Amino acid sequence: GENVEQHPSTLSVQEGDSAVIKCTYSDSASNYFPWYKQELGKGPQLIIDIRSNVGEKKDQRIAVTLNKTAKHFSLHITETQPEDSAVYFCAAIPNSGYALNFGKGTSLLVTP
Amino acid sequence: EAGVAQSPRYKIIEKRQSVAFWCNPISGHATLYWYQQILGQGPKLLIQFQNNGVVDDSQLPKDRFSAERLKGVDSTLKIQPAKLEDSAVYLCASSPRTQLNTEAFFGQGTRLTVV
């Protein structure tokens, strides 16, 4: 089945700096790669996603890049703000099924 | 648009007891998922329904866990008997699962503590 690896597990940046979280996947047939943000006591919420026919997607301060050859994708957050502090999960949908396989998460802390 | 509703929010039980969780997905969403999220880890799929049929339950510990989605809407997840290692947040999610929209929407989860 699909195996999603996520790094780093924790990330601390100063307000205004950029944050980058990286994920790799194992199933070359995976075609959908969402990123979720989970705040304390809440369920994960989709913040951005990318499909395998696109190399990059941007939404205001958030961008995702996808390298299908290397089987990795990354989340980029620019001009970080304290409210960006949360746990971020990458995920991939394997070709053989429909459910998301999640990485282990990255705890992002943005300090003022 | 109302989100995915789950209840209860918190539950504390003793090991070997039984417990049930309830989920009401977003109206019109054909696909419903139950995920288990152990502290410090990503959500792990337990079972996926398409309408009222099971698509994937390969990671559901069937000796103690069961789930149903009668009438293809609400769903319940049951654990009987519970073990200490079942302590986790149980997340329900739903998705329209159309070709253009595969986003999964999550509920707030039920935090289960087994003592």
PDB file of N, CA and C in Angstrom, chain B residues 27-92:
ATOM      1  N   SER B  27     -24.506  16.510   4.263  1.00  0.00           N
ATOM      2  CA  SER B  27     -25.634  16.058   3.451  1.00  0.00           C
ATOM      3  C   SER B  27     -25.213  15.855   1.998  1.00  0.00           C
ATOM      4  N   GLY B  28     -25.550  14.688   1.466  1.00  0.00           N
ATOM      5  CA  GLY B  28     -25.258  14.405   0.067  1.00  0.00           C
ATOM      6  C   GLY B  28     -23.924  13.747  -0.185  1.00  0.00           C
ATOM      7  N   HIS B  29     -23.085  13.652   0.846  1.00  0.00           N
ATOM      8  CA  HIS B  29     -21.780  13.007   0.659  1.00  0.00           C
ATOM      9  C   HIS B  29     -21.944  11.490   0.677  1.00  0.00           C
ATOM     10  N   ALA B  30     -21.519  10.859  -0.404  1.00  0.00           N
ATOM     11  CA  ALA B  30     -21.704   9.422  -0.530  1.00  0.00           C
ATOM     12  C   ALA B  30     -20.656   8.623   0.247  1.00  0.00           C
ATOM     13  N   THR B  31     -19.475   9.206   0.412  1.00  0.00           N
ATOM     14  CA  THR B  31     -18.381   8.465   1.034  1.00  0.00           C
ATOM     15  C   THR B  31     -18.188   8.904   2.476  1.00  0.00           C
ATOM     16  N   LEU B  32     -18.029   7.932   3.354  1.00  0.00           N
ATOM     17  CA  LEU B  32     -17.801   8.206   4.771  1.00  0.00           C
ATOM     18  C   LEU B  32     -16.622   7.370   5.243  1.00  0.00           C
ATOM     19  N   TYR B  33     -15.759   8.014   6.014  1.00  0.00           N
ATOM     20  CA  TYR B  33     -14.571   7.358   6.543  1.00  0.00           C
ATOM     21  C   TYR B  33     -14.559   7.440   8.062  1.00  0.00           C
ATOM     22  N   TRP B  34     -13.996   6.411   8.684  1.00  0.00           N
ATOM     23  CA  TRP B  34     -13.620   6.458  10.098  1.00  0.00           C
ATOM     24  C   TRP B  34     -12.096   6.317  10.172  1.00  0.00           C
ATOM     25  N   TYR B  35     -11.468   7.269  10.854  1.00  0.00           N
ATOM     26  CA  TYR B  35     -10.034   7.234  11.068  1.00  0.00           C
ATOM     27  C   TYR B  35      -9.746   7.158  12.572  1.00  0.00           C
ATOM     28  N   GLN B  36      -8.630   6.508  12.906  1.00  0.00           N
ATOM     29  CA  GLN B  36      -8.128   6.490  14.272  1.00  0.00           C
ATOM     30  C   GLN B  36      -6.862   7.345  14.307  1.00  0.00           C
ATOM     31  N   GLN B  37      -6.806   8.298  15.233  1.00  0.00           N
ATOM     32  CA  GLN B  37      -5.614   9.134  15.362  1.00  0.00           C
ATOM     33  C   GLN B  37      -5.051   8.990  16.768  1.00  0.00           C
ATOM     34  N   ILE B  38      -3.959   8.258  16.865  1.00  0.00           N
ATOM     35  CA  ILE B  38      -3.250   8.112  18.129  1.00  0.00           C
ATOM     36  C   ILE B  38      -2.411   9.355  18.349  1.00  0.00           C
ATOM     37  N   LEU B  39      -2.257   9.764  19.587  1.00  0.00           N
ATOM     38  CA  LEU B  39      -1.553  10.995  19.934  1.00  0.00           C
ATOM     39  C   LEU B  39      -0.183  11.060  19.263  1.00  0.00           C
ATOM     40  N   GLY B  40       0.046  12.158  18.543  1.00  0.00           N
ATOM     41  CA  GLY B  40       1.338  12.367  17.902  1.00  0.00           C
ATOM     42  C   GLY B  40       1.488  11.704  16.551  1.00  0.00           C
ATOM     43  N   GLN B  41       0.422  11.114  16.040  1.00  0.00           N
ATOM     44  CA  GLN B  41       0.493  10.441  14.742  1.00  0.00           C
ATOM     45  C   GLN B  41      -0.560  10.981  13.785  1.00  0.00           C
ATOM     46  N   GLY B  42      -0.414  10.613  12.525  1.00  0.00           N
ATOM     47  CA  GLY B  42      -1.408  10.981  11.540  1.00  0.00           C
ATOM     48  C   GLY B  42      -2.610  10.054  11.618  1.00  0.00           C
ATOM     49  N   PRO B  43      -3.746  10.491  11.096  1.00  0.00           N
ATOM     50  CA  PRO B  43      -4.931   9.636  11.089  1.00  0.00           C
ATOM     51  C   PRO B  43      -4.693   8.361  10.286  1.00  0.00           C
ATOM     52  N   LYS B  44      -5.224   7.259  10.787  1.00  0.00           N
ATOM     53  CA  LYS B  44      -5.110   5.973  10.114  1.00  0.00           C
ATOM     54  C   LYS B  44      -6.507   5.468   9.793  1.00  0.00           C
ATOM     55  N   LEU B  45      -6.722   5.098   8.532  1.00  0.00           N
ATOM     56  CA  LEU B  45      -8.042   4.665   8.104  1.00  0.00           C
ATOM     57  C   LEU B  45      -8.448   3.367   8.795  1.00  0.00           C
ATOM     58  N   LEU B  46      -9.673   3.358   9.321  1.00  0.00           N
ATOM     59  CA  LEU B  46     -10.242   2.130   9.858  1.00  0.00           C
ATOM     60  C   LEU B  46     -11.207   1.506   8.854  1.00  0.00           C
ATOM     61  N   ILE B  47     -12.105   2.317   8.310  1.00  0.00           N
ATOM     62  CA  ILE B  47     -13.104   1.797   7.397  1.00  0.00           C
ATOM     63  C   ILE B  47     -13.610   2.906   6.495  1.00  0.00           C
ATOM     64  N   GLN B  48     -13.934   2.541   5.273  1.00  0.00           N
ATOM     65  CA  GLN B  48     -14.486   3.476   4.298  1.00  0.00           C
ATOM     66  C   GLN B  48     -15.785   2.905   3.745  1.00  0.00           C
ATOM     67  N   PHE B  49     -16.835   3.727   3.745  1.00  0.00           N
ATOM     68  CA  PHE B  49     -18.127   3.363   3.169  1.00  0.00           C
ATOM     69  C   PHE B  49     -18.378   4.182   1.903  1.00  0.00           C
ATOM     70  N   GLN B  50     -18.998   3.548   0.931  1.00  0.00           N
ATOM     71  CA  GLN B  50     -19.545   4.249  -0.220  1.00  0.00           C
ATOM     72  C   GLN B  50     -21.038   3.975  -0.168  1.00  0.00           C
ATOM     73  N   ASN B  51     -21.814   5.037   0.113  1.00  0.00           N
ATOM     74  CA  ASN B  51     -23.240   4.872   0.448  1.00  0.00           C
ATOM     75  C   ASN B  51     -23.332   3.927   1.638  1.00  0.00           C
ATOM     76  N   ASN B  52     -24.020   2.812   1.563  1.00  0.00           N
ATOM     77  CA  ASN B  52     -24.088   1.931   2.726  1.00  0.00           C
ATOM     78  C   ASN B  52     -23.239   0.675   2.560  1.00  0.00           C
ATOM     79  N   GLY B  53     -22.363   0.665   1.545  1.00  0.00           N
ATOM     80  CA  GLY B  53     -21.494  -0.477   1.323  1.00  0.00           C
ATOM     81  C   GLY B  53     -20.073  -0.201   1.770  1.00  0.00           C
ATOM     82  N   VAL B  54     -19.373  -1.240   2.226  1.00  0.00           N
ATOM     83  CA  VAL B  54     -17.994  -1.116   2.689  1.00  0.00           C
ATOM     84  C   VAL B  54     -17.040  -1.187   1.500  1.00  0.00           C
ATOM     85  N   VAL B  55     -16.185  -0.169   1.359  1.00  0.00           N
ATOM     86  CA  VAL B  55     -15.188  -0.141   0.290  1.00  0.00           C
ATOM     87  C   VAL B  55     -13.878  -0.733   0.784  1.00  0.00           C
ATOM     88  N   ASP B  56     -13.487  -0.369   2.015  1.00  0.00           N
ATOM     89  CA  ASP B  56     -12.199  -0.817   2.553  1.00  0.00           C
ATOM     90  C   ASP B  56     -12.315  -0.914   4.060  1.00  0.00           C
ATOM     91  N   ASP B  57     -12.124  -2.104   4.588  1.00  0.00           N
ATOM     92  CA  ASP B  57     -12.060  -2.284   6.049  1.00  0.00           C
ATOM     93  C   ASP B  57     -10.858  -3.143   6.406  1.00  0.00           C
ATOM     94  N   SER B  58      -9.831  -3.087   5.553  1.00  0.00           N
ATOM     95  CA  SER B  58      -8.667  -3.948   5.732  1.00  0.00           C
ATOM     96  C   SER B  58      -7.888  -3.654   7.013  1.00  0.00           C
ATOM     97  N   GLN B  59      -7.987  -2.419   7.534  1.00  0.00           N
ATOM     98  CA  GLN B  59      -7.240  -2.080   8.739  1.00  0.00           C
ATOM     99  C   GLN B  59      -8.146  -2.011   9.971  1.00  0.00           C
ATOM    100  N   LEU B  60      -9.347  -2.484   9.861  1.00  0.00           N
ATOM    101  CA  LEU B  60     -10.268  -2.498  11.007  1.00  0.00           C
ATOM    102  C   LEU B  60     -10.032  -3.782  11.817  1.00  0.00           C
ATOM    103  N   PRO B  61      -9.718  -3.664  13.103  1.00  0.00           N
ATOM    104  CA  PRO B  61      -9.548  -4.869  13.940  1.00  0.00           C
ATOM    105  C   PRO B  61     -10.913  -5.520  14.190  1.00  0.00           C
ATOM    106  N   LYS B  62     -11.267  -6.417  13.329  1.00  0.00           N
ATOM    107  CA  LYS B  62     -12.643  -6.903  13.291  1.00  0.00           C
ATOM    108  C   LYS B  62     -13.020  -7.772  14.499  1.00  0.00           C
ATOM    109  N   ASP B  63     -12.014  -8.199  15.269  1.00  0.00           N
ATOM    110  CA  ASP B  63     -12.349  -8.976  16.458  1.00  0.00           C
ATOM    111  C   ASP B  63     -12.966  -8.097  17.548  1.00  0.00           C
ATOM    112  N   ARG B  64     -12.758  -6.780  17.438  1.00  0.00           N
ATOM    113  CA  ARG B  64     -13.292  -5.901  18.484  1.00  0.00           C
ATOM    114  C   ARG B  64     -13.998  -4.659  17.947  1.00  0.00           C
ATOM    115  N   PHE B  65     -13.714  -4.286  16.719  1.00  0.00           N
ATOM    116  CA  PHE B  65     -14.297  -3.090  16.127  1.00  0.00           C
ATOM    117  C   PHE B  65     -15.368  -3.494  15.108  1.00  0.00           C
ATOM    118  N   SER B  66     -16.435  -2.721  15.080  1.00  0.00           N
ATOM    119  CA  SER B  66     -17.456  -2.906  14.049  1.00  0.00           C
ATOM    120  C   SER B  66     -18.006  -1.537  13.676  1.00  0.00           C
ATOM    121  N   ALA B  67     -18.484  -1.441  12.454  1.00  0.00           N
ATOM    122  CA  ALA B  67     -19.055  -0.178  11.994  1.00  0.00           C
ATOM    123  C   ALA B  67     -20.187  -0.466  11.033  1.00  0.00           C
ATOM    124  N   GLU B  68     -21.143   0.429  11.040  1.00  0.00           N
ATOM    125  CA  GLU B  68     -22.242   0.278  10.095  1.00  0.00           C
ATOM    126  C   GLU B  68     -22.699   1.648   9.628  1.00  0.00           C
ATOM    127  N   ARG B  69     -23.293   1.657   8.470  1.00  0.00           N
ATOM    128  CA  ARG B  69     -23.836   2.892   7.904  1.00  0.00           C
ATOM    129  C   ARG B  69     -25.185   2.546   7.266  1.00  0.00           C
ATOM    130  N   LEU B  70     -26.148   2.441   8.121  1.00  0.00           N
ATOM    131  CA  LEU B  70     -27.483   2.083   7.672  1.00  0.00           C
ATOM    132  C   LEU B  70     -28.067   3.219   6.845  1.00  0.00           C
ATOM    133  N   LYS B  71     -28.739   2.888   5.778  1.00  0.00           N
ATOM    134  CA  LYS B  71     -29.423   3.856   4.910  1.00  0.00           C
ATOM    135  C   LYS B  71     -28.439   4.815   4.242  1.00  0.00           C
ATOM    136  N   GLY B  72     -27.158   4.535   4.324  1.00  0.00           N
ATOM    137  CA  GLY B  72     -26.180   5.334   3.613  1.00  0.00           C
ATOM    138  C   GLY B  72     -26.014   6.756   4.108  1.00  0.00           C
ATOM    139  N   VAL B  73     -26.408   7.026   5.365  1.00  0.00           N
ATOM    140  CA  VAL B  73     -26.259   8.388   5.891  1.00  0.00           C
ATOM    141  C   VAL B  73     -25.405   8.334   7.149  1.00  0.00           C
ATOM    142  N   ASP B  74     -26.048   8.293   8.320  1.00  0.00           N
ATOM    143  CA  ASP B  74     -25.323   8.243   9.591  1.00  0.00           C
ATOM    144  C   ASP B  74     -24.530   6.951   9.712  1.00  0.00           C
ATOM    145  N   SER B  75     -23.513   7.013  10.582  1.00  0.00           N
ATOM    146  CA  SER B  75     -22.701   5.824  10.818  1.00  0.00           C
ATOM    147  C   SER B  75     -22.372   5.713  12.297  1.00  0.00           C
ATOM    148  N   THR B  76     -22.206   4.483  12.753  1.00  0.00           N
ATOM    149  CA  THR B  76     -21.733   4.243  14.113  1.00  0.00           C
ATOM    150  C   THR B  76     -20.518   3.333  14.074  1.00  0.00           C
ATOM    151  N   LEU B  77     -19.588   3.607  14.956  1.00  0.00           N
ATOM    152  CA  LEU B  77     -18.393   2.791  15.137  1.00  0.00           C
ATOM    153  C   LEU B  77     -18.427   2.256  16.561  1.00  0.00           C
ATOM    154  N   LYS B  78     -18.250   0.963  16.712  1.00  0.00           N
ATOM    155  CA  LYS B  78     -18.318   0.351  18.033  1.00  0.00           C
ATOM    156  C   LYS B  78     -17.029  -0.390  18.343  1.00  0.00           C
ATOM    157  N   ILE B  79     -16.657  -0.352  19.618  1.00  0.00           N
ATOM    158  CA  ILE B  79     -15.506  -1.106  20.095  1.00  0.00           C
ATOM    159  C   ILE B  79     -15.988  -1.971  21.260  1.00  0.00           C
ATOM    160  N   GLN B  80     -15.740  -3.279  21.146  1.00  0.00           N
ATOM    161  CA  GLN B  80     -16.162  -4.192  22.195  1.00  0.00           C
ATOM    162  C   GLN B  80     -15.343  -5.476  22.141  1.00  0.00           C
ATOM    163  N   PRO B  81     -14.540  -5.775  23.149  1.00  0.00           N
ATOM    164  CA  PRO B  81     -14.229  -4.964  24.319  1.00  0.00           C
ATOM    165  C   PRO B  81     -13.052  -4.024  24.041  1.00  0.00           C
ATOM    166  N   ALA B  82     -13.011  -2.910  24.728  1.00  0.00           N
ATOM    167  CA  ALA B  82     -11.939  -1.942  24.521  1.00  0.00           C
ATOM    168  C   ALA B  82     -10.654  -2.372  25.221  1.00  0.00           C
ATOM    169  N   LYS B  83      -9.534  -1.992  24.602  1.00  0.00           N
ATOM    170  CA  LYS B  83      -8.216  -2.213  25.179  1.00  0.00           C
ATOM    171  C   LYS B  83      -7.566  -0.859  25.435  1.00  0.00           C
ATOM    172  N   LEU B  84      -6.530  -0.880  26.273  1.00  0.00           N
ATOM    173  CA  LEU B  84      -5.827   0.361  26.593  1.00  0.00           C
ATOM    174  C   LEU B  84      -5.309   1.052  25.325  1.00  0.00           C
ATOM    175  N   GLU B  85      -4.828   0.238  24.368  1.00  0.00           N
ATOM    176  CA  GLU B  85      -4.244   0.806  23.156  1.00  0.00           C
ATOM    177  C   GLU B  85      -5.278   1.417  22.208  1.00  0.00           C
ATOM    178  N   ASP B  86      -6.557   1.291  22.536  1.00  0.00           N
ATOM    179  CA  ASP B  86      -7.591   1.935  21.720  1.00  0.00           C
ATOM    180  C   ASP B  86      -7.753   3.406  22.070  1.00  0.00           C
ATOM    181  N   SER B  87      -7.057   3.866  23.099  1.00  0.00           N
ATOM    182  CA  SER B  87      -7.107   5.292  23.453  1.00  0.00           C
ATOM    183  C   SER B  87      -6.595   6.114  22.276  1.00  0.00           C
ATOM    184  N   ALA B  88      -7.444   6.985  21.763  1.00  0.00           N
ATOM    185  CA  ALA B  88      -7.123   7.738  20.555  1.00  0.00           C
ATOM    186  C   ALA B  88      -8.277   8.701  20.276  1.00  0.00           C
ATOM    187  N   VAL B  89      -8.091   9.518  19.253  1.00  0.00           N
ATOM    188  CA  VAL B  89      -9.197  10.328  18.731  1.00  0.00           C
ATOM    189  C   VAL B  89      -9.752   9.601  17.511  1.00  0.00           C
ATOM    190  N   TYR B  90     -11.054   9.442  17.482  1.00  0.00           N
ATOM    191  CA  TYR B  90     -11.712   8.776  16.366  1.00  0.00           C
ATOM    192  C   TYR B  90     -12.382   9.852  15.506  1.00  0.00           C
ATOM    193  N   LEU B  91     -11.879   9.952  14.297  1.00  0.00           N
ATOM    194  CA  LEU B  91     -12.329  10.992  13.375  1.00  0.00           C
ATOM    195  C   LEU B  91     -13.234  10.410  12.308  1.00  0.00           C
ATOM    196  N   CYS B  92     -14.313  11.089  12.068  1.00  0.00           N
ATOM    197  CA  CYS B  92     -15.191  10.738  10.962  1.00  0.00           C
ATOM    198  C   CYS B  92     -15.007  11.790   9.874  1.00  0.00           C
TER     199      CYS B  92
END
